[in-house]
Amino acid sequence: MSAASTGRTESTLGWTREGIAERVAQDIPNGSYVNLGIGIPELVARYVPAGRTLVYHTENGLLGMGPSPAAGQGDPELINAGKRRVSMMPGAAFFDQATSFAMIRGGHLDLSVLGALQVAANGDLANWSTGADDAIPAVGGAMDLVAGVKRVFVMTTHVTKEGAPKLVERCTYPLTGRGVVTRVYSDLAVIDVTPKGFKLVELAPGVAFDFVQERTGAPILRPTPRTGA
Amino acid sequence: MSAASTGRTESTLGWTREGIAERVAQDIPNGSYVNLGIGIPELVARYVPAGRTLVYHTENGLLGMGPSPAAGQGDPELINAGKRRVSMMPGAAFFDQATSFAMIRGGHLDLSVLGALQVAANGDLANWSTGADDAIPAVGGAMDLVAGVKRVFVMTTHVTKEGAPKLVERCTYPLTGRGVVTRVYSDLAVIDVTPKGFKLVELAPGVAFDFVQERTGAPILRPTPRTGA
Amino acid sequence: MIDKRVASAREAVADVRDGATVMIGGFGEAGSPIELIHALIDQGAKGLTVISNNTGTGLVGLAALLRAGRVRKVICSFPRTAGSTVFPDLYRAGKVELELVPQGTLAERIRAGGAGIAAFYTPTAAGTPLADGKETRAFDGREHVLEHGLRADFTLIKGRVADTHGNVLFHRTARNFAPMMATAAAVTIVQAAEVVQAGTLDPECVVTQGIFVDRVVHVPSPALESALNEAGASYP
Amino acid sequence: MIDKRVASAREAVADVRDGATVMIGGFGEAGSPIELIHALIDQGAKGLTVISNNTGTGLVGLAALLRAGRVRKVICSFPRTAGSTVFPDLYRAGKVELELVPQGTLAERIRAGGAGIAAFYTPTAAGTPLADGKETRAFDGREHVLEHGLRADFTLIKGRVADTHGNVLFHRTARNFAPMMATAAAVTIVQAAEVVQAGTLDPECVVTQGIFVDRVVHVPSPALESALNEAGASYP
């Protein structure tokens, strides 16, 4: 927790995944309706600044989702989209899948935070399949979320385990959606997707711009200098 | 009530409207989900034979509708599609308009009983507009009902007040739906709509076939004789 | 803290612009948000497109909004009702445009608009004048009509109870169009006879979820069209 | 008198034919009607097309139905889950066909099937491999995919409480696909932990209305996939 709250570890350059989550959380306004993808994006809920209330949507049919109970506790039929037991907050409501995806597709959610295999400079996202021949294809609600939610944040390591860029000129994996990503939060930087391509918002502490650019498969525009007051 | 239960009045040949309603009610099986059109069709509910339970749907959002309360009684927000106050029966449920018309359009209702301006030999129905220039067009749920409900019964006088046939070769008024009517119950006869056109099911007491045919704008087939036991 | 309450109906409708599209809940008087409509009359926006099932009766509520000359167009399934004279008179005088839509298609178009469904094929109205000029297509040999989703700038609805997050329960057949309309507008405003803290309502029974609601106004004793009409009321 | 109760799960599924299409409720184990699925395994129908969000875990419920070789095709959004091996093995062996559908599109297609909507245009999956071969069309400059309604011969779902008319309440996130599936089958079968007389449930809170339900089976203590799997169970 102390490593997370400093946003760094000693052994790795840039943000830890907790550090990324903390950075994402800062950008979510009070009162937002948010869907956090299964896995790493779920960490964001731990770092919401004091005084802000977010309402969490889980696409299997709950608005007002609360934290997971202790292991072995909870209700096996009160779960999130990752099929993990959760709790509910005051003001929660249950509903069916048609209603749940009406919320998503109809543009009612303010934000979705998702993982990625690849993000392209034009905002294309690939996060559901590597297209491998022996893979069991499974998509869940990912395509609905990127098609419908107002803003899509991606949380990801900047490169794969093998060191290949995940921010690329064009996705080579099967797409989840076209032109859907708003902003990428990696361990190295926060980068917007703009009509002109990737654009730097912020570097992780101690990370240089060139270091990020070298690990990115497409040009990154430098931030527009702030002028005047 | 005694005139109704004999199905006749002294002054008019054929069934009274109560008599028609009673005749319709005989043909509705126990457990049917039924939508009764505004006005005369509502009479049917009074004549359901003992031992049968029908569940009434009103398209403004109630399944399990019960009779109207005494004048001045009841809840102004517990109404039927005719905007009259009603009651609810055990097992009733309220729902929104999308759900209500999912019931209708999705073929979940067994039967709708509607009034008519004209019914054609091919099952076309006109019952929402005379097409008059100064009329305020208003359709409500009529087109949804005829498009979606499994069987559509029409309750009508056999001819207009001016004596013109309401059962015709082709409707001249704007259609509510094409090929939608299952059966017509008039003051003079019960007539099926078949692939070959109108076909007599039953004459009202004291009414001759030729009398009905003369007042009908298309040929009526005689019933198929019942053979053997 | 999330608290969608606003102090008054007046405040709730303050930003309705001229030319806005406004969905208004209700089937007959059941569910008609009269206090919000009256606030909209006071507010003065004109050239409105109103999406509603009916056009009101007497000289109050929806009929009063029409009578005040604020409505350019009505999208509606049943614009004449016993006791409705305002719309018929305006319509005959050519002072209001009407888009007539079958009731179930109206409900489904609003639902589609709120659910991100651009358009859908329905069998309703196929072969009738209400399909004139519309694209049709056969599915399994049966003709269907292409209908488009509807959206609005504002939705005005009446609930029985709302909480501070905007979750809403309705009263009997007053529910009708409100749940779909709540989903289909940029700004959804609910007047509720009772307003409670989030956490009070049973999460299994919430009908309209707070995500669809922007503003909650407490109107403790909402007026009914029939009662106002019996009393000979007119608005303003 | 209307009474939709049947004596047992076995009786409820007795008429499922070979080659039937069966919708099965549940998201993961939440809402999975295990007793009805097991009764279907006992019953023996084969060549089934199953429409469900997942494909089960371990060797019970949906996974057991697949393992018994009864399923020809699965229409599904997420056929692999931690702990699911039966479907992946069958799929890799080419012994089961898969139609992969985004979760929201699956829900909407089932709703459309039940609501008499032949097809609809959705933005979901536009530009992805899941739109390959499908008709697309731009609305307001945005590409949409034409998707068709889904219907089934049977639906199997799990409720918390049902009444004798077939009105159903669900338990928390066990609701998921059940309300839509209930509307989209020729025969809808509900297993419910509690069965009550019509008139017991609050008409304002009914989630699935009796008109959509054909058979109600009382299963007082339904099994959970996770508990069966922890106990090392397999079916039959």
PDB file of C-alpha atoms in Angstrom, chain A residues 111-199:
ATOM      1  CA  LEU A 111     -16.526   5.914 -18.095  1.00  0.00           C
ATOM      2  CA  SER A 112     -15.205   2.442 -18.679  1.00  0.00           C
ATOM      3  CA  VAL A 113     -11.704   1.437 -17.638  1.00  0.00           C
ATOM      4  CA  LEU A 114     -10.432  -1.549 -19.606  1.00  0.00           C
ATOM      5  CA  GLY A 115      -7.300  -3.548 -20.194  1.00  0.00           C
ATOM      6  CA  ALA A 116      -5.765  -3.850 -23.648  1.00  0.00           C
ATOM      7  CA  LEU A 117      -3.720  -6.091 -25.863  1.00  0.00           C
ATOM      8  CA  GLN A 118      -3.195  -3.228 -28.319  1.00  0.00           C
ATOM      9  CA  VAL A 119      -4.336   0.370 -28.697  1.00  0.00           C
ATOM     10  CA  ALA A 120      -3.894   2.083 -32.039  1.00  0.00           C
ATOM     11  CA  ALA A 121      -3.150   5.739 -32.705  1.00  0.00           C
ATOM     12  CA  ASN A 122      -6.623   6.086 -34.222  1.00  0.00           C
ATOM     13  CA  GLY A 123      -8.265   4.820 -31.007  1.00  0.00           C
ATOM     14  CA  ASP A 124      -8.866   1.269 -32.185  1.00  0.00           C
ATOM     15  CA  LEU A 125      -8.781  -1.230 -29.342  1.00  0.00           C
ATOM     16  CA  ALA A 126      -7.949  -4.939 -29.327  1.00  0.00           C
ATOM     17  CA  ASN A 127      -8.520  -6.560 -25.961  1.00  0.00           C
ATOM     18  CA  TRP A 128     -10.573  -9.721 -26.399  1.00  0.00           C
ATOM     19  CA  SER A 129      -8.614 -12.138 -28.542  1.00  0.00           C
ATOM     20  CA  THR A 130      -5.094 -12.718 -29.825  1.00  0.00           C
ATOM     21  CA  GLY A 131      -6.650 -14.515 -32.763  1.00  0.00           C
ATOM     22  CA  ALA A 132      -4.616 -17.620 -31.910  1.00  0.00           C
ATOM     23  CA  ASP A 133      -5.941 -20.735 -33.618  1.00  0.00           C
ATOM     24  CA  ASP A 134      -6.383 -22.791 -30.475  1.00  0.00           C
ATOM     25  CA  ALA A 135      -7.917 -20.011 -28.387  1.00  0.00           C
ATOM     26  CA  ILE A 136     -11.508 -20.360 -27.254  1.00  0.00           C
ATOM     27  CA  PRO A 137     -13.111 -17.160 -28.486  1.00  0.00           C
ATOM     28  CA  ALA A 138     -14.904 -15.271 -25.748  1.00  0.00           C
ATOM     29  CA  VAL A 139     -15.958 -11.651 -25.844  1.00  0.00           C
ATOM     30  CA  GLY A 140     -18.407 -10.954 -23.004  1.00  0.00           C
ATOM     31  CA  GLY A 141     -19.420  -7.306 -22.766  1.00  0.00           C
ATOM     32  CA  ALA A 142     -16.179  -5.751 -24.068  1.00  0.00           C
ATOM     33  CA  MET A 143     -17.515  -4.775 -27.493  1.00  0.00           C
ATOM     34  CA  ASP A 144     -20.660  -3.290 -25.972  1.00  0.00           C
ATOM     35  CA  LEU A 145     -18.675  -1.248 -23.465  1.00  0.00           C
ATOM     36  CA  VAL A 146     -16.366   0.315 -26.033  1.00  0.00           C
ATOM     37  CA  ALA A 147     -19.252   0.986 -28.414  1.00  0.00           C
ATOM     38  CA  GLY A 148     -21.446   2.660 -25.843  1.00  0.00           C
ATOM     39  CA  VAL A 149     -19.650   4.190 -22.898  1.00  0.00           C
ATOM     40  CA  LYS A 150     -18.903   7.915 -23.180  1.00  0.00           C
ATOM     41  CA  ARG A 151     -15.193   7.684 -22.344  1.00  0.00           C
ATOM     42  CA  VAL A 152     -12.995   4.604 -22.525  1.00  0.00           C
ATOM     43  CA  PHE A 153      -9.799   4.639 -20.472  1.00  0.00           C
ATOM     44  CA  VAL A 154      -7.268   1.899 -21.072  1.00  0.00           C
ATOM     45  CA  MET A 155      -4.978   0.714 -18.256  1.00  0.00           C
ATOM     46  CA  THR A 156      -2.032  -1.284 -19.496  1.00  0.00           C
ATOM     47  CA  THR A 157       1.654  -1.918 -19.310  1.00  0.00           C
ATOM     48  CA  HIS A 158       3.309   0.133 -21.990  1.00  0.00           C
ATOM     49  CA  VAL A 159       4.885  -2.931 -23.610  1.00  0.00           C
ATOM     50  CA  THR A 160       4.216  -6.652 -23.584  1.00  0.00           C
ATOM     51  CA  LYS A 161       6.235  -9.079 -21.482  1.00  0.00           C
ATOM     52  CA  GLU A 162       8.332  -9.605 -24.578  1.00  0.00           C
ATOM     53  CA  GLY A 163       8.943  -5.872 -24.847  1.00  0.00           C
ATOM     54  CA  ALA A 164       6.732  -5.206 -27.874  1.00  0.00           C
ATOM     55  CA  PRO A 165       4.757  -1.943 -27.943  1.00  0.00           C
ATOM     56  CA  LYS A 166       1.073  -2.178 -27.009  1.00  0.00           C
ATOM     57  CA  LEU A 167       0.439   1.337 -28.332  1.00  0.00           C
ATOM     58  CA  VAL A 168       0.697   0.850 -32.059  1.00  0.00           C
ATOM     59  CA  GLU A 169       0.044   2.461 -35.415  1.00  0.00           C
ATOM     60  CA  ARG A 170      -2.572  -0.161 -36.334  1.00  0.00           C
ATOM     61  CA  CYS A 171      -3.840  -3.087 -34.266  1.00  0.00           C
ATOM     62  CA  THR A 172      -2.853  -6.516 -35.535  1.00  0.00           C
ATOM     63  CA  TYR A 173      -5.087  -8.440 -33.128  1.00  0.00           C
ATOM     64  CA  PRO A 174      -8.839  -8.717 -33.780  1.00  0.00           C
ATOM     65  CA  LEU A 175     -10.538  -5.455 -32.865  1.00  0.00           C
ATOM     66  CA  THR A 176     -12.887  -4.882 -29.963  1.00  0.00           C
ATOM     67  CA  GLY A 177     -13.954  -1.576 -31.454  1.00  0.00           C
ATOM     68  CA  ARG A 178     -12.842   1.127 -33.851  1.00  0.00           C
ATOM     69  CA  GLY A 179     -11.804   4.578 -32.670  1.00  0.00           C
ATOM     70  CA  VAL A 180     -13.100   3.991 -29.169  1.00  0.00           C
ATOM     71  CA  VAL A 181     -10.226   4.707 -26.772  1.00  0.00           C
ATOM     72  CA  THR A 182     -10.183   8.120 -25.102  1.00  0.00           C
ATOM     73  CA  ARG A 183      -7.000   7.885 -23.050  1.00  0.00           C
ATOM     74  CA  VAL A 184      -4.302   5.360 -22.163  1.00  0.00           C
ATOM     75  CA  TYR A 185      -2.772   5.056 -18.682  1.00  0.00           C
ATOM     76  CA  SER A 186       0.397   2.972 -18.821  1.00  0.00           C
ATOM     77  CA  ASP A 187       3.203   2.418 -16.368  1.00  0.00           C
ATOM     78  CA  LEU A 188       5.197   5.041 -18.260  1.00  0.00           C
ATOM     79  CA  ALA A 189       2.752   7.767 -19.220  1.00  0.00           C
ATOM     80  CA  VAL A 190      -0.752   9.083 -19.632  1.00  0.00           C
ATOM     81  CA  ILE A 191      -1.485   9.474 -23.327  1.00  0.00           C
ATOM     82  CA  ASP A 192      -4.578  10.836 -25.058  1.00  0.00           C
ATOM     83  CA  VAL A 193      -5.948   9.526 -28.307  1.00  0.00           C
ATOM     84  CA  THR A 194      -6.601  12.595 -30.461  1.00  0.00           C
ATOM     85  CA  PRO A 195      -7.662  13.107 -34.064  1.00  0.00           C
ATOM     86  CA  LYS A 196      -3.944  13.551 -34.787  1.00  0.00           C
ATOM     87  CA  GLY A 197      -2.909  10.379 -32.954  1.00  0.00           C
ATOM     88  CA  PHE A 198      -1.302   9.783 -29.582  1.00  0.00           C
ATOM     89  CA  LYS A 199      -0.584  12.857 -27.505  1.00  0.00           C
TER      90      LYS A 199
END
